[in-house]
Amino acid sequence: MSETLMRTVLGLDPDKLVACVSCGLCLPHCPTYRATEEESASPRGRIALMRAVEAGELAIDEDFVRFMERCVMCRGCETACPSAVQFGALMEQTRVTLGSQRRIGSRWMRLALKPLGHHRLLLVGSSALGVLQRLRMIPMSVQPRLGLPARIPIRRAPLGPLSDRPTDAWLYTGCVMDAWQRDVHNAALRVMAATGANVNVPDGQGACCGALHVHMGMGGDARRLAVRTMAAFPGDAPIVVDSAGCGAQLKDYGHLLGTEAARVFSARVRDVGEWLAPRMNTLRISKRFGSVVAIQDPCHLRHVQRAHLPWRIVLSAVADTAELDDDGRCCGAGGSYSITQPELAGSIRDTKVEAIRRTGAPIVASANPGCSMWLSGAGLDVRHPIQIVDEVLHGP
Amino acid sequence: MSPSSPELLAELRAALAPIRVLDSPFEKVLYARDASAVGYAPPGVVCLPLTTAEVQACVRIAAAHGRPVTPRGSGTGLAGGAVPLNDPVVIVTTKMNRLVEVDEDSRTAWVEPGLLNLDLSRQVAHLGLHYAPDPSSQQTCSIGGNVASNSGGPHCLLHGCTSAHVLAIEVVLADGSVCVLGGPEPDAPGYDLRGAFVGSEGTMGIATKILVRLMPNPPTIRTLLADFASIRDASAAVSAIIGAGILPAALEMMDANCIAAVENFAHAGLPLDAAAVLLVEVEGLAAGTEIAASEIVAQCRASGARAVRVAATVEERMLLWKARKSAFGAIANIKPNYYLHDCVVPRTKLVEVMEKVVDIVESRGLIVLNVFHAGDGNLHPLIVFDRREPGVEEKVQQAGKAIIEACVAAGGVLSGEHGIGLEKRDYMALVFSAVDLEHQQRLRDVFDPARRMNPEKVLPTGSWCGELHHVPEGAWI
Ligand SMILES: Cc1cc2nc3c(=O)[nH]c(=O)nc-3n(C[C@H](O)[C@H](O)[C@H](O)COP(=O)(O)OP(=O)(O)OC[C@H]3O[C@@H](n4cnc5c(N)ncnc54)[C@H](O)[C@@H]3O)c2cc1C
Ligand code: SF4
Ligand code: SF4
């Protein structure tokens, strides 16, 4: 945005806002529009409302905030939009403004995000939560609302195998994912090692990417976490990520911080599927996975990183795969969305579960921990695709 | 926008459900326009019924309060048809979107009006069937909106427009009564009221259920992309193909500006240095399509095509169509606003009119994209502009008028498929005499004597002219 322009109510870039031609081609790709069939929950509608506010036609009120909060930020509308409208950027800026006015993100949600940057504290806290869960001290009724997995690990296997030679690639381990899904990291490390690469993980300082903070309109926290994360990955080796949400955020640091160093950092980031696809020929694959695998593309992989295709190459080498027929529409997990908008998120998930069931595949592969947890909650057998590769290579 | 009376709101809320009657300021902004830039009018109240009975209730309550009604589907209309004028009760069909029943034997289906065109085809795909009319907006537009606009699409060249695929329509009339127009048998005795309703753009009633014809998926399809160094050559190829007795399923042309805009989005491998491309599709039994395809290749080459590519895979074919169908949406890659025209000229006059159009637009310093159904001479010149540039809107208006006049002078007609709506209402007098128009009004009055359905649309009244392009400052329509 030009510096000379006056700051508008929401601070949106007028060129981005004007780009929408209101054709509506994005509507069927928007999970919240599908769930509500109302214009207020559509990308075109949200842009129209931003315009009304920016033009001074209407003042921000509860309705406006509600309509903005109902967006999952899946960015399915971006890949559907022939006019290349940057919806994600518009919505992020809107949330930053609403967040700075304390209009979105309840106080306890903001507090809840604070520990994500303190990795050891998070691991201890998470284990404690696991203990409470086993002792049935967290009421079942509130668990889905809190976004907790069915069984929070109390003890975690150490991360490995790690290399002691110079690093060919880093594995990014993240915050909540390391606490709850360390087995995915270890599967990734085993498969990466099987390609002959020397892989390492950063110390605890690289812990949280700040994606959830951006979703909640907490821009300052997100930038602080970004600077810290970048410092944890010295050198120029690729940074491999097995969480699509974190990967999208890391790839966005260049834009978030606007520095050359951040752009260079972002250019090093690869989803593990992207990293692995060109290296598949280095693996010795002697059998195939026992059942058909339905591929569920996380939005952060398909619509944000636009890096969902490499998983086809990887998975089809080890298993029979099935595609969903919903054009990659969101499953409703969306970071903290399933917690903040439980009703809509549930109805979006129901639609996704139907699409998965139509494939007839007993196992679903999803390359994002948030989506896996959310879909597992609906009773599906969800694996990270790297776990499927790992199982074929190394057994269950 | 005027606030709706509390009694009206209370009655509507009692008849539907409170959350399906919207009247907050932000909600009204959302239903103030369609996909075109021709009108913007936040309505007093918006209703989202679930059933025919609820539609009836809305219409009756509106009538009791002396308020008109504007039906709305997905709001992809390009003629301002769903813009709520005269403070109506807006009835949105998006929640009435079920596929009610399919009759596999007779290949028909009853559907609710809010069902999306592409969703219908997908939901019957497992039966080897599809719904043939395929407007470029098919992923979003509703069957009800298609019926009201008698929409066409690339594949209507072979199969005909919406009217040829709609057998019967359940309609809620302006007084709240329900009737069924047409019927399952193809040639019902008596007047074809179904035919009168198709294309009535919401001015004769609200379609609440539609009996559509489904088509078997063709056994083979061949899709070709021919690349030309001039529009003249491409047009000659169109005439040559049709002259050779081939009836393609679709025959579409895009010019250089259009190719640049869509390739940016679809990455379909379109030739960026071509002056025009033709997208041609043939379908049918394998042997026939092969012969037709090679004949098309030959005709294109003879007309000067630089290259002809045959889509090798289903994915490649889908990508070519994705490119073609994103044309209107993709224009913001060039400029943020567009003014789209929709007129049909005799195929023999295609080149002449095209050249005139380019001349009209470029002489005013504007940019035009041409994408159209070449097979039936349906032109869609799209003028792209940035509303924020001073004086540009006037130039666009003048160019638009000159284009329409040029088409009519060449023996063309106003609308191929997008409808008259608000956009072209005041141009109706260019093609119809006063007597013609009066008879059309009388037909409309038979369905809606109080003229409460979608007022100010289709037929000229003179009252709205002054305000036609009045837009609130900064509304970016
Ligand atoms: C990108 C793009 C591409 C397009 N391509 C094509 C194309 O190839 N061919 C084509 O023909 N059109 C095309 N259109 C125009 C538009 O999509 C069609 O006119 C479509 O049929 C409108 O459907 P809708 O559901 O969006 O209707 P709306 O825009 O909501 O309404 C259109 C008109 O129908 C009336 N209406 C809606 N539902 C009902 C109902 N149930 N009963 C009675 N009246 C009703 C409205 O009052 C209005 O007058 C395109 C539009 C866009 C944005
Ligand atoms: S966001 Fe893109 S696809 Fe959606 S209405 Fe706007 S221009 Fe069309
Ligand atoms: S980001 Fe997702 S939920 Fe939000 S408007 Fe776009 S498609 Fe809809």
mmCIF file of C-alpha atoms in Angstrom, chain A residues 14-15 17-29 33-42 44-46 48-55 57-61 63-64 66-67 70 78-85 325-327 329, chain B residues 1 19-20 22 24-27 29-31 33-36 40 42 48 72-76 92 94-95 97 116 119 122 136-140 261 265 322 325-326 328-333 335-338 386 388 472-477:
data_model
loop_
_atom_site.group_PDB
_atom_site.id
_atom_site.type_symbol
_atom_site.label_atom_id
_atom_site.label_comp_id
_atom_site.label_asym_id
_atom_site.label_seq_id
_atom_site.Cartn_x
_atom_site.Cartn_y
_atom_site.Cartn_z
ATOM 1 C CA PRO A 14 -7.425 -0.468 -2.191
ATOM 2 C CA ASP A 15 -5.901 -2.242 -5.182
ATOM 3 C CA LEU A 17 -10.035 -4.649 -2.611
ATOM 4 C CA VAL A 18 -10.997 -3.397 -6.049
ATOM 5 C CA ALA A 19 -9.792 -6.578 -7.780
ATOM 6 C CA CYS A 20 -12.942 -8.563 -6.993
ATOM 7 C CA VAL A 21 -15.403 -8.363 -9.875
ATOM 8 C CA SER A 22 -18.216 -10.009 -7.887
ATOM 9 C CA CYS A 23 -18.551 -12.837 -10.393
ATOM 10 C CA GLY A 24 -19.290 -15.327 -7.618
ATOM 11 C CA LEU A 25 -17.155 -18.112 -9.127
ATOM 12 C CA CYS A 26 -15.567 -18.634 -5.701
ATOM 13 C CA LEU A 27 -18.858 -19.281 -3.892
ATOM 14 C CA PRO A 28 -19.136 -23.059 -4.284
ATOM 15 C CA HIS A 29 -15.521 -23.465 -3.178
ATOM 16 C CA TYR A 33 -20.951 -20.540 1.966
ATOM 17 C CA ARG A 34 -21.697 -24.196 1.324
ATOM 18 C CA ALA A 35 -22.635 -24.686 4.960
ATOM 19 C CA THR A 36 -24.876 -21.611 5.222
ATOM 20 C CA GLU A 37 -25.902 -20.815 1.637
ATOM 21 C CA GLU A 38 -25.805 -17.175 2.671
ATOM 22 C CA GLU A 39 -23.929 -14.366 0.975
ATOM 23 C CA SER A 40 -22.592 -13.119 4.329
ATOM 24 C CA ALA A 41 -20.527 -16.301 4.630
ATOM 25 C CA SER A 42 -19.124 -16.124 1.094
ATOM 26 C CA ARG A 44 -17.653 -12.277 -2.458
ATOM 27 C CA GLY A 45 -19.901 -11.195 0.408
ATOM 28 C CA ARG A 46 -17.062 -10.670 2.842
ATOM 29 C CA ALA A 48 -18.496 -6.513 -0.284
ATOM 30 C CA LEU A 49 -18.713 -5.896 3.469
ATOM 31 C CA MET A 50 -15.086 -4.830 3.702
ATOM 32 C CA ARG A 51 -15.806 -2.397 0.884
ATOM 33 C CA ALA A 52 -18.865 -1.002 2.609
ATOM 34 C CA VAL A 53 -16.771 -0.336 5.720
ATOM 35 C CA GLU A 54 -13.815 1.082 3.832
ATOM 36 C CA ALA A 55 -16.098 3.375 1.853
ATOM 37 C CA GLU A 57 -21.008 3.430 3.987
ATOM 38 C CA LEU A 58 -21.398 1.347 7.149
ATOM 39 C CA ALA A 59 -19.644 1.324 10.504
ATOM 40 C CA ILE A 60 -18.134 -1.825 12.007
ATOM 41 C CA ASP A 61 -20.717 -3.526 14.186
ATOM 42 C CA ASP A 63 -22.636 -8.361 12.456
ATOM 43 C CA PHE A 64 -19.520 -7.306 10.612
ATOM 44 C CA ARG A 66 -19.323 -12.064 13.236
ATOM 45 C CA PHE A 67 -19.216 -12.374 9.444
ATOM 46 C CA ARG A 70 -16.907 -17.056 10.442
ATOM 47 C CA GLU A 78 -8.093 -17.787 -3.870
ATOM 48 C CA THR A 79 -7.416 -20.853 -5.971
ATOM 49 C CA ALA A 80 -10.955 -20.598 -7.368
ATOM 50 C CA CYS A 81 -10.732 -16.912 -8.259
ATOM 51 C CA PRO A 82 -9.879 -16.186 -11.894
ATOM 52 C CA SER A 83 -9.108 -12.583 -11.015
ATOM 53 C CA ALA A 84 -6.382 -13.533 -8.528
ATOM 54 C CA VAL A 85 -8.042 -11.689 -5.661
ATOM 55 C CA ASP A 325 -14.756 -35.122 -5.487
ATOM 56 C CA ASP A 326 -15.074 -31.822 -3.624
ATOM 57 C CA ASP A 327 -12.396 -29.748 -5.381
ATOM 58 C CA ARG A 329 -12.871 -27.805 -0.094
ATOM 59 C CA MET B 1 -32.795 1.726 1.487
ATOM 60 C CA ILE B 19 -32.863 -16.220 11.254
ATOM 61 C CA ARG B 20 -34.026 -16.637 7.664
ATOM 62 C CA LEU B 22 -32.525 -10.661 7.105
ATOM 63 C CA SER B 24 -29.516 -5.732 9.170
ATOM 64 C CA PRO B 25 -27.580 -3.032 7.294
ATOM 65 C CA PHE B 26 -24.717 -5.359 6.402
ATOM 66 C CA GLU B 27 -27.062 -8.090 5.175
ATOM 67 C CA VAL B 29 -25.516 -4.604 1.265
ATOM 68 C CA LEU B 30 -24.924 -8.256 0.413
ATOM 69 C CA TYR B 31 -28.048 -8.581 -1.700
ATOM 70 C CA ARG B 33 -26.511 -6.288 -6.693
ATOM 71 C CA ASP B 34 -25.656 -9.210 -8.951
ATOM 72 C CA ALA B 35 -22.397 -9.933 -10.815
ATOM 73 C CA SER B 36 -22.910 -6.998 -13.168
ATOM 74 C CA TYR B 40 -26.915 -1.282 -6.716
ATOM 75 C CA PRO B 42 -29.804 -2.445 -0.836
ATOM 76 C CA LEU B 48 -34.410 -17.313 2.576
ATOM 77 C CA ARG B 72 -32.699 -14.110 -6.606
ATOM 78 C CA GLY B 73 -30.655 -17.240 -7.209
ATOM 79 C CA SER B 74 -26.865 -17.201 -6.930
ATOM 80 C CA GLY B 75 -26.500 -13.589 -8.008
ATOM 81 C CA THR B 76 -24.261 -14.317 -11.009
ATOM 82 C CA VAL B 92 -33.367 -15.901 -2.281
ATOM 83 C CA THR B 94 -30.060 -20.664 -2.281
ATOM 84 C CA LYS B 95 -31.397 -22.829 0.524
ATOM 85 C CA ASN B 97 -31.178 -26.658 -3.493
ATOM 86 C CA LEU B 116 -26.293 -25.174 -8.660
ATOM 87 C CA ASP B 119 -23.876 -29.715 -8.709
ATOM 88 C CA ARG B 122 -22.232 -34.038 -10.544
ATOM 89 C CA SER B 136 -19.501 -20.420 -17.967
ATOM 90 C CA SER B 137 -20.796 -19.632 -14.488
ATOM 91 C CA GLN B 138 -22.118 -23.186 -14.116
ATOM 92 C CA GLN B 139 -20.235 -23.898 -10.898
ATOM 93 C CA THR B 140 -22.149 -21.099 -9.177
ATOM 94 C CA ALA B 261 -6.075 -12.841 -18.995
ATOM 95 C CA PHE B 265 -5.143 -18.118 -14.036
ATOM 96 C CA LYS B 322 -11.414 -24.038 -17.257
ATOM 97 C CA LYS B 325 -14.981 -20.530 -18.607
ATOM 98 C CA SER B 326 -12.931 -18.257 -16.404
ATOM 99 C CA PHE B 328 -15.286 -13.111 -17.400
ATOM 100 C CA GLY B 329 -13.918 -13.708 -13.972
ATOM 101 C CA ALA B 330 -10.312 -13.291 -15.023
ATOM 102 C CA ILE B 331 -10.527 -9.765 -16.282
ATOM 103 C CA ALA B 332 -9.383 -8.131 -13.049
ATOM 104 C CA ASN B 333 -5.978 -9.405 -14.064
ATOM 105 C CA LYS B 335 -8.468 -3.887 -14.956
ATOM 106 C CA PRO B 336 -10.869 -4.145 -12.025
ATOM 107 C CA ASN B 337 -14.160 -3.262 -13.744
ATOM 108 C CA TYR B 338 -15.878 -4.602 -16.785
ATOM 109 C CA ASP B 386 -10.775 1.135 -13.868
ATOM 110 C CA ARG B 388 -11.303 5.221 -10.525
ATOM 111 C CA PRO B 472 -23.144 5.268 -4.268
ATOM 112 C CA GLU B 473 -19.662 6.735 -4.053
ATOM 113 C CA GLY B 474 -17.015 4.123 -3.337
ATOM 114 C CA ALA B 475 -19.322 1.156 -3.725
ATOM 115 C CA TRP B 476 -17.011 -0.445 -6.309
ATOM 116 C CA ILE B 477 -19.755 -2.157 -8.174
#
